Short mmCIF file of C-alpha atoms in Angstrom, two decimals:
data_model
loop_
_atom_site.label_atom_id
_atom_site.label_comp_id
_atom_site.label_asym_id
_atom_site.label_seq_id
_atom_site.Cartn_x
_atom_site.Cartn_y
_atom_site.Cartn_z
CA MET O 23 -36.62 -36.21 -49.23
CA ARG O 24 -36.59 -40.96 -49.26
CA THR O 25 -33.40 -42.69 -49.82
CA ASN O 26 -30.78 -42.91 -47.31
CA ASN O 27 -27.70 -42.98 -48.96
CA GLY O 28 -25.91 -40.50 -49.87
CA VAL O 29 -25.30 -38.95 -53.71
CA LEU O 30 -21.94 -38.79 -55.25
CA ALA O 31 -21.01 -35.72 -56.56
CA VAL O 32 -18.67 -34.80 -59.17
CA VAL O 33 -17.69 -31.00 -59.39
CA SER O 34 -15.56 -30.13 -62.75
CA GLY O 35 -14.87 -27.02 -64.53
CA PRO O 36 -12.32 -24.91 -66.45
CA SER O 37 -9.71 -22.92 -65.01
CA GLY O 38 -10.48 -19.74 -63.31
CA ALA O 39 -14.13 -21.35 -62.36
CA GLY O 40 -13.47 -20.89 -58.17
CA LYS O 41 -14.40 -24.79 -57.89
CA GLY O 42 -11.84 -24.72 -54.61
CA THR O 43 -13.71 -21.88 -53.41
CA VAL O 44 -16.88 -23.31 -53.88
CA VAL O 45 -16.38 -26.81 -52.51
CA SER O 46 -14.27 -25.44 -49.84
CA ALA O 47 -17.55 -23.22 -48.52
CA LEU O 48 -20.23 -26.15 -49.30
CA ILE O 49 -18.18 -28.78 -47.09
CA ASN O 50 -17.78 -25.92 -44.45
CA SER O 51 -22.00 -24.78 -45.12
CA CYS O 52 -23.20 -28.90 -45.27
CA GLY O 53 -23.19 -30.85 -42.40
CA SER O 54 -23.86 -34.09 -44.78
CA CYS O 55 -21.39 -32.98 -47.49
CA PHE O 56 -17.86 -35.16 -47.56
CA LEU O 57 -14.67 -33.93 -49.31
CA SER O 58 -13.47 -37.21 -51.23
CA VAL O 59 -9.61 -37.50 -50.24
CA SER O 60 -7.85 -37.99 -53.32
CA ALA O 61 -4.75 -40.36 -53.07
CA THR O 62 -1.03 -39.29 -54.93
CA THR O 63 2.26 -40.29 -55.53
CA ARG O 64 3.40 -36.69 -55.45
CA PRO O 65 6.01 -35.44 -52.45
CA PRO O 66 3.62 -33.42 -50.08
CA ARG O 67 3.82 -29.75 -50.56
CA GLU O 68 4.55 -27.07 -47.94
CA GLY O 69 1.78 -26.82 -45.73
CA GLU O 70 0.17 -29.90 -47.05
CA ILE O 71 -1.65 -32.68 -44.27
CA PRO O 72 -1.74 -36.37 -45.23
CA GLY O 73 -5.28 -37.67 -45.11
CA LYS O 74 -6.39 -33.89 -45.60
CA HIS O 75 -5.21 -32.83 -48.72
CA TYR O 76 -4.31 -35.65 -50.11
CA ASN O 77 -3.55 -39.37 -49.12
CA PHE O 78 0.27 -39.29 -50.37
CA VAL O 79 1.89 -42.95 -51.03
CA SER O 80 4.52 -44.61 -53.13
CA ARG O 81 4.12 -45.69 -57.05
CA ASP O 82 4.13 -48.97 -56.35
CA GLU O 83 1.40 -48.64 -53.29
CA PHE O 84 -0.24 -46.87 -56.06
CA GLU O 85 0.06 -49.04 -59.18
CA ASP O 86 -0.95 -51.87 -56.48
CA MET O 87 -4.64 -50.12 -56.13
CA ILE O 88 -4.77 -49.74 -59.86
CA LYS O 89 -4.58 -53.50 -60.12
CA LYS O 90 -6.92 -54.24 -57.52
CA GLY O 91 -9.80 -52.22 -58.96
CA GLU O 92 -9.66 -49.71 -55.55
CA LEU O 93 -9.83 -46.55 -57.51
CA LEU O 94 -12.77 -44.74 -58.94
CA GLU O 95 -11.15 -43.19 -61.40
CA TYR O 96 -7.04 -42.16 -61.78
CA ALA O 97 -5.12 -40.09 -64.22
CA GLU O 98 -1.18 -39.57 -64.10
CA TYR O 99 -0.05 -36.21 -64.82
CA ALA O 100 3.86 -34.77 -64.81
CA GLY O 101 4.93 -38.36 -63.59
CA ASN O 102 2.74 -38.20 -60.46
CA TYR O 103 -0.20 -40.55 -59.83
CA TYR O 104 -3.44 -39.08 -58.93
CA GLY O 105 -6.46 -41.14 -57.74
CA THR O 106 -9.94 -41.43 -56.17
CA PRO O 107 -9.95 -44.31 -53.75
CA ARG O 108 -13.41 -46.17 -54.05
CA ARG O 109 -13.77 -47.45 -50.30
CA ASP O 110 -14.18 -44.51 -48.29
CA ILE O 111 -16.32 -43.48 -50.26
CA ASP O 112 -19.07 -46.20 -50.95
CA LEU O 113 -18.58 -45.87 -46.80
CA LEU O 114 -19.57 -42.08 -46.41
CA LEU O 115 -22.68 -42.73 -49.06
CA SER O 116 -24.04 -45.87 -47.14
CA GLU O 117 -23.69 -43.36 -44.20
CA GLY O 118 -25.88 -41.21 -45.63
CA LYS O 119 -23.19 -38.65 -46.32
CA ASP O 120 -23.03 -37.14 -49.52
CA VAL O 121 -19.90 -36.86 -50.73
CA ILE O 122 -17.71 -34.36 -53.58
CA LEU O 123 -15.00 -35.05 -55.84
CA GLU O 124 -13.00 -31.96 -56.88
CA ILE O 125 -11.49 -33.65 -60.48
CA ASP O 126 -11.30 -32.53 -63.92
CA MET O 127 -13.66 -33.65 -66.66
CA GLN O 128 -11.77 -36.51 -67.70
CA GLY O 129 -12.24 -37.71 -64.39
CA GLY O 130 -15.82 -37.13 -64.25
CA THR O 131 -15.91 -39.40 -67.10
CA MET O 132 -14.51 -42.05 -65.48
CA VAL O 133 -16.76 -41.97 -62.28
CA ARG O 134 -20.04 -41.88 -64.77
CA GLU O 135 -18.71 -44.81 -66.53
CA LYS O 136 -18.44 -46.79 -62.97
CA ARG O 137 -21.44 -45.01 -61.05
CA ALA O 138 -24.32 -44.72 -63.04
CA ASP O 139 -26.03 -42.91 -60.41
CA ALA O 140 -22.81 -39.84 -59.96
CA VAL O 141 -24.65 -36.49 -60.51
CA LEU O 142 -22.10 -34.24 -62.44
CA ILE O 143 -21.70 -30.93 -61.70
CA PHE O 144 -20.46 -28.31 -64.32
CA LEU O 145 -18.93 -25.05 -62.76
CA THR O 146 -18.00 -22.45 -64.43
CA PRO O 147 -17.29 -18.45 -64.55
CA PRO O 148 -20.21 -16.19 -65.26
CA LEU O 149 -18.01 -14.70 -67.81
CA ILE O 150 -18.18 -18.31 -70.11
CA GLY O 151 -21.87 -18.61 -69.23
CA ASP O 152 -22.76 -14.95 -70.47
CA ILE O 153 -19.90 -14.31 -72.78
CA GLU O 154 -22.20 -14.50 -76.02
CA LYS O 155 -24.17 -12.12 -75.01
CA ARG O 156 -21.81 -10.18 -73.25
CA LEU O 157 -20.29 -10.11 -76.63
CA ARG O 158 -22.97 -9.46 -78.98
CA GLY O 159 -24.44 -6.35 -75.89
CA ARG O 160 -22.01 -4.31 -76.56
CA ASN O 161 -21.83 -3.35 -79.52
CA THR O 162 -17.74 -3.26 -80.32
CA GLU O 163 -16.31 -6.32 -81.74
CA SER O 164 -16.83 -7.55 -85.31
CA GLU O 165 -18.09 -10.64 -85.99
CA ASP O 166 -15.28 -12.54 -86.65
CA SER O 167 -13.54 -11.28 -83.18
CA ILE O 168 -16.61 -12.43 -81.61
CA LYS O 169 -16.37 -15.75 -83.46
CA LYS O 170 -13.25 -16.41 -82.30
CA ARG O 171 -13.57 -15.61 -78.78
CA LEU O 172 -16.90 -18.01 -79.29
CA GLU O 173 -14.91 -20.65 -80.21
CA THR O 174 -12.03 -20.77 -77.05
CA ALA O 175 -15.23 -20.58 -75.06
CA ARG O 176 -16.44 -23.81 -76.85
CA ARG O 177 -13.49 -25.50 -76.59
CA GLU O 178 -13.60 -24.59 -72.91
CA LEU O 179 -17.24 -26.09 -72.46
CA SER O 180 -16.71 -29.16 -74.90
CA GLY O 181 -15.68 -31.57 -72.42
CA ALA O 182 -19.28 -31.09 -70.23
CA GLY O 183 -21.46 -32.58 -72.61
CA SER O 184 -22.23 -35.45 -70.39
CA TYR O 185 -22.23 -33.84 -67.40
CA ASP O 186 -25.80 -33.05 -65.69
CA TYR O 187 -26.07 -29.71 -64.25
CA ILE O 188 -24.35 -26.59 -65.11
CA VAL O 189 -23.94 -23.88 -62.24
CA ILE O 190 -22.35 -20.69 -62.84
CA ASN O 191 -20.12 -19.56 -60.23
CA ASP O 192 -21.61 -15.84 -60.40
CA SER O 193 -21.71 -15.50 -56.19
CA VAL O 194 -20.01 -17.99 -53.99
CA ASP O 195 -23.38 -18.45 -51.96
CA MET O 196 -25.68 -19.05 -54.83
CA ALA O 197 -23.40 -21.56 -56.27
CA VAL O 198 -23.23 -23.24 -52.97
CA GLU O 199 -26.87 -22.92 -52.43
CA ASP O 200 -27.45 -24.75 -55.83
CA ILE O 201 -24.95 -26.97 -55.71
CA ARG O 202 -26.58 -28.15 -52.05
CA CYS O 203 -29.92 -27.99 -53.90
CA ILE O 204 -29.01 -30.35 -56.58
CA LEU O 205 -27.77 -33.40 -54.14
CA ARG O 206 -31.39 -32.59 -52.29
CA ALA O 207 -33.44 -32.48 -55.16
CA GLU O 208 -31.03 -35.81 -56.16
CA ARG O 209 -31.48 -37.82 -52.80
CA CYS O 210 -36.04 -37.34 -54.11
CA SER O 211 -35.16 -38.62 -57.78
CA ALA O 212 -37.27 -41.14 -58.92
CA SER O 213 -34.20 -43.26 -60.07
CA ARG O 214 -32.87 -43.53 -56.09
CA ASN O 215 -36.11 -44.84 -54.81
CA PRO O 216 -37.92 -47.09 -57.29
CA LEU O 217 -41.35 -46.96 -56.35
CA ALA O 218 -41.28 -51.19 -56.15
CA LEU O 219 -42.62 -52.40 -53.18
CA MET R 23 -28.10 -21.31 -61.86
CA ARG R 24 -28.67 -20.47 -65.05
CA THR R 25 -31.63 -20.29 -67.29
CA ASN R 26 -34.21 -17.23 -67.02
CA ASN R 27 -37.25 -19.30 -67.56
CA GLY R 28 -39.35 -20.56 -64.81
CA VAL R 29 -40.02 -24.24 -64.41
CA LEU R 30 -43.34 -25.93 -64.86
CA ALA R 31 -43.97 -28.34 -62.22
CA VAL R 32 -46.54 -30.67 -61.38
CA VAL R 33 -47.51 -32.15 -57.74
CA SER R 34 -49.53 -35.11 -57.41
CA GLY R 35 -50.29 -37.64 -54.84
CA PRO R 36 -52.50 -40.23 -53.57
CA SER R 37 -55.28 -38.79 -51.07
CA GLY R 38 -53.91 -38.12 -47.65
CA ALA R 39 -50.25 -36.93 -49.05
CA GLY R 40 -51.34 -33.49 -47.62
CA LYS R 41 -50.84 -31.54 -51.31
CA GLY R 42 -52.47 -28.69 -50.53
CA THR R 43 -50.72 -28.07 -47.40
CA VAL R 44 -47.54 -28.28 -48.80
CA VAL R 45 -48.59 -26.29 -52.22
CA SER R 46 -49.71 -23.75 -50.09
CA ALA R 47 -46.98 -23.94 -47.81
CA LEU R 48 -44.30 -23.63 -50.90
CA ILE R 49 -46.64 -20.72 -52.45
CA ASN R 50 -46.49 -18.52 -48.97
CA SER R 51 -42.33 -19.22 -48.72
CA CYS R 52 -41.15 -18.98 -52.16
CA GLY R 53 -41.92 -15.80 -53.72
CA SER R 54 -40.38 -17.31 -57.41
CA CYS R 55 -43.22 -19.82 -57.55
CA PHE R 56 -46.58 -19.56 -58.65
CA LEU R 57 -49.71 -21.75 -58.53
CA SER R 58 -51.44 -21.71 -61.42
CA VAL R 59 -55.28 -21.27 -61.49
CA SER R 60 -57.36 -24.79 -63.39
CA ALA R 61 -60.36 -23.64 -65.19
CA THR R 62 -63.97 -25.38 -64.04
CA THR R 63 -67.58 -25.64 -65.15
CA ARG R 64 -68.70 -26.49 -61.62
CA PRO R 65 -69.89 -23.74 -59.61
CA PRO R 66 -68.32 -21.96 -56.97
CA ARG R 67 -69.04 -22.99 -53.47
CA GLU R 68 -69.19 -20.82 -50.27
CA GLY R 69 -65.72 -19.00 -50.15
CA GLU R 70 -63.99 -19.91 -53.29
CA ILE R 71 -62.92 -16.62 -55.06
CA PRO R 72 -63.21 -16.37 -58.48
CA GLY R 73 -59.45 -15.94 -60.16
CA LYS R 74 -57.76 -17.59 -57.14
CA HIS R 75 -59.52 -21.11 -56.07
CA TYR R 76 -61.21 -21.28 -59.89
CA ASN R 77 -61.61 -19.43 -62.97
CA PHE R 78 -65.44 -20.43 -63.27
CA VAL R 79 -65.86 -20.46 -66.84
CA SER R 80 -69.53 -22.11 -68.82
CA ARG R 81 -69.67 -25.36 -70.45
CA ASP R 82 -69.58 -24.01 -74.02
CA GLU R 83 -66.37 -21.53 -72.94
CA PHE R 84 -64.64 -24.30 -71.47
CA GLU R 85 -65.35 -26.53 -74.58
CA ASP R 86 -64.57 -23.35 -76.77
CA MET R 87 -60.80 -23.60 -74.78
CA ILE R 88 -60.62 -27.15 -75.43
CA LYS R 89 -61.36 -26.95 -79.53
CA LYS R 90 -58.63 -23.87 -79.25
CA GLY R 91 -56.29 -26.13 -77.73
CA GLU R 92 -56.03 -23.21 -74.72
CA LEU R 93 -55.59 -26.26 -72.23
CA LEU R 94 -52.32 -27.88 -71.13
CA GLU R 95 -54.72 -30.44 -69.80
CA TYR R 96 -58.13 -31.01 -68.87
CA ALA R 97 -60.78 -33.76 -67.36
CA GLU R 98 -64.05 -34.34 -66.75
CA TYR R 99 -65.36 -35.20 -63.63
CA ALA R 100 -69.01 -35.97 -61.88
CA GLY R 101 -70.35 -34.32 -65.55
CA ASN R 102 -67.91 -30.78 -64.41
CA TYR R 103 -64.65 -30.04 -66.71
CA TYR R 104 -61.24 -29.19 -65.09
CA GLY R 105 -58.39 -28.16 -66.98
CA THR R 106 -55.07 -25.67 -67.14
CA PRO R 107 -55.18 -22.69 -69.19
CA ARG R 108 -51.80 -22.73 -71.21
CA ARG R 109 -51.37 -18.90 -71.77
CA ASP R 110 -51.35 -17.75 -67.94
CA ILE R 111 -48.71 -20.45 -67.23
CA ASP R 112 -45.94 -19.57 -70.59
CA LEU R 113 -46.30 -15.71 -69.54
CA LEU R 114 -44.98 -16.47 -65.93
CA LEU R 115 -42.49 -19.24 -67.10
CA SER R 116 -41.02 -16.86 -69.21
CA GLU R 117 -41.19 -13.88 -66.45
CA GLY R 118 -38.53 -16.33 -64.67
CA LYS R 119 -41.37 -17.54 -62.59
CA ASP R 120 -41.69 -21.57 -61.33
CA VAL R 121 -45.54 -22.30 -61.82
CA ILE R 122 -46.83 -25.35 -59.89
CA LEU R 123 -49.89 -27.13 -61.35
CA GLU R 124 -51.70 -29.78 -58.27
CA ILE R 125 -52.99 -31.88 -60.88
CA ASP R 126 -53.93 -35.96 -60.74
CA MET R 127 -51.56 -38.39 -62.11
CA GLN R 128 -53.92 -38.57 -65.54
CA GLY R 129 -53.50 -34.88 -65.60
CA GLY R 130 -49.40 -34.91 -65.02
CA THR R 131 -48.88 -37.45 -67.71
CA MET R 132 -50.83 -34.89 -70.27
CA VAL R 133 -48.82 -32.51 -68.97
CA ARG R 134 -45.93 -34.41 -69.91
CA GLU R 135 -46.44 -35.37 -73.28
CA LYS R 136 -47.23 -31.77 -74.02
CA ARG R 137 -44.08 -30.40 -72.06
CA ALA R 138 -41.29 -32.33 -71.97
CA ASP R 139 -39.48 -29.83 -69.91
CA ALA R 140 -42.28 -30.17 -66.81
CA VAL R 141 -41.29 -31.58 -63.67
CA LEU R 142 -43.28 -34.38 -62.23
CA ILE R 143 -43.20 -34.75 -58.32
CA PHE R 144 -45.22 -37.15 -56.91
CA LEU R 145 -45.82 -36.57 -53.35
CA THR R 146 -46.55 -39.51 -50.92
CA PRO R 147 -47.56 -40.01 -47.04
CA PRO R 148 -44.40 -41.33 -45.09
CA LEU R 149 -46.88 -44.23 -44.41
CA ILE R 150 -46.60 -45.35 -48.15
CA GLY R 151 -43.28 -44.64 -48.41
CA ASP R 152 -41.94 -46.57 -45.27
CA ILE R 153 -44.43 -49.36 -45.15
CA GLU R 154 -42.60 -52.26 -45.45
CA LYS R 155 -39.49 -51.02 -43.50
CA ARG R 156 -42.65 -50.59 -40.63
CA LEU R 157 -44.14 -53.72 -41.49
CA ARG R 158 -41.13 -55.71 -41.25
CA GLY R 159 -39.60 -53.76 -38.46
CA ARG R 160 -42.06 -54.15 -36.03
CA ASN R 161 -42.16 -58.28 -36.43
CA THR R 162 -46.11 -58.54 -35.58
CA GLU R 163 -47.50 -59.79 -39.31
CA SER R 164 -47.61 -62.51 -41.25
CA GLU R 165 -45.77 -62.32 -44.82
CA ASP R 166 -49.43 -62.82 -46.02
CA SER R 167 -50.54 -60.09 -43.84
CA ILE R 168 -47.52 -57.59 -45.13
CA LYS R 169 -48.27 -59.02 -49.29
CA LYS R 170 -52.31 -57.88 -48.53
CA ARG R 171 -50.89 -54.44 -47.43
CA LEU R 172 -47.78 -53.83 -50.09
CA GLU R 173 -50.34 -54.79 -52.69
CA THR R 174 -52.48 -51.81 -51.63
CA ALA R 175 -49.76 -49.60 -51.43
CA ARG R 176 -48.24 -50.62 -54.81
CA ARG R 177 -51.92 -50.38 -56.14
CA GLU R 178 -51.60 -46.65 -55.16
CA LEU R 179 -48.19 -45.69 -56.21
CA SER R 180 -48.35 -47.54 -59.60
CA GLY R 181 -49.35 -44.40 -61.16
CA ALA R 182 -45.91 -42.06 -60.23
CA GLY R 183 -43.78 -44.75 -62.31
CA SER R 184 -43.65 -41.52 -65.08
CA TYR R 185 -42.65 -39.44 -62.04
CA ASP R 186 -39.33 -37.37 -61.82
CA TYR R 187 -39.10 -37.01 -58.00
CA ILE R 188 -40.66 -38.56 -55.31
CA VAL R 189 -41.10 -35.78 -52.07
CA ILE R 190 -42.38 -37.96 -48.93
CA ASN R 191 -44.25 -35.34 -46.62
CA ASP R 192 -43.23 -36.50 -43.14
CA SER R 193 -42.90 -32.90 -42.41
CA VAL R 194 -44.31 -30.30 -44.37
CA ASP R 195 -40.88 -28.00 -43.73
CA MET R 196 -39.02 -30.48 -45.30
CA ALA R 197 -41.49 -31.86 -48.44
CA VAL R 198 -41.56 -28.05 -48.98
CA GLU R 199 -37.86 -27.76 -49.10
CA ASP R 200 -37.64 -30.73 -51.15
CA ILE R 201 -39.80 -29.43 -53.80
CA ARG R 202 -38.10 -25.94 -53.12
CA CYS R 203 -34.50 -27.40 -54.11
CA ILE R 204 -35.82 -29.98 -56.70
CA LEU R 205 -36.99 -26.68 -58.77
CA ARG R 206 -33.52 -24.36 -58.27
CA ALA R 207 -31.61 -27.56 -58.87
CA GLU R 208 -33.70 -28.13 -62.28
CA ARG R 209 -32.99 -24.60 -63.41
CA CYS R 210 -29.41 -25.69 -63.34
CA SER R 211 -29.91 -29.08 -64.95
CA ALA R 212 -28.09 -29.26 -68.29
CA SER R 213 -31.21 -30.19 -70.63
CA ARG R 214 -32.37 -26.41 -69.69
CA ASN R 215 -29.22 -24.90 -70.35
CA PRO R 216 -27.32 -26.52 -73.65
CA LEU R 217 -23.82 -25.32 -73.66
CA ALA R 218 -24.13 -24.91 -77.47
CA LEU R 219 -22.73 -21.03 -77.47
#
């Protein structure tokens, strides 16, 4: 391991992939991993803790952050803004901590554009990864039905083309260990450790 | 983790990097890692076990392997051939085992040319990795002396430009864990797991 800077990692995936469970388990088990707290204009829900689940800000504050270029990525869903503030991330990375962004594929692509060193991890449920093998293996579905199912899976996966790693969540422990290893391996990558002395 | 195929990894590095120690510790601690046994025309030394340390073959046999394209890489040192037979490696990889080649940088470059999926790991002693920081940190050397020392280090490292990962051997356990994580992360890499269903 060489670089002292942490790794910025995006974890995305289709619904049902278990992102929340895997990312929580990773944060709890990996002392050097931190979850980025998103900013949002949506009001807090019951039980949500400001600064832990989200940083809750006004629409004016959010649009001010956009104008000042303070967000690494943002999007608007159902009339509310959600975004990733840049400052906290850079501070954590410079302290040698890995920062995990649990955001959608569109956000991941925005992060990649602004930060070429970001690592994009696509978490997928085992059923999608194995779907063709399973469908063909059980020999009960018509070729037409297999094709339709594969088309659906393909659509779900089509956003993952720019992702660096595919982690299959067939076991939370194994998926967490995969991501932990990806972060550790990335710290050793030659591109992060220019040998020019 | 998705692909069922093992990863072919080359470990190279300057003398004094501790390649032998790290690779032995890796093989002993990682059940899915196997060391490729090189073929050589040099006679066995005291204590060397055929099939474990080397496959000892005649010059005619070796040249026959070259002609038949059975070697992934080979070189001649001091009148003796050394090379990596392709067949055993492909068998181990298809069984899902990771195969480690402990060869020099020239051999590593040959492997990369023939196998784009090979992972090239450069193991370096900590003194080289930290040399500039250490030299400048202690503030006792002239700029000229620092430049000379860096020049030497640069020469030693210059062959590593095509390597994928840099692992610093400041602790055998940490270096082994780095390589174990690199192998596990590589199995998750998108390039080994095309999402086309």
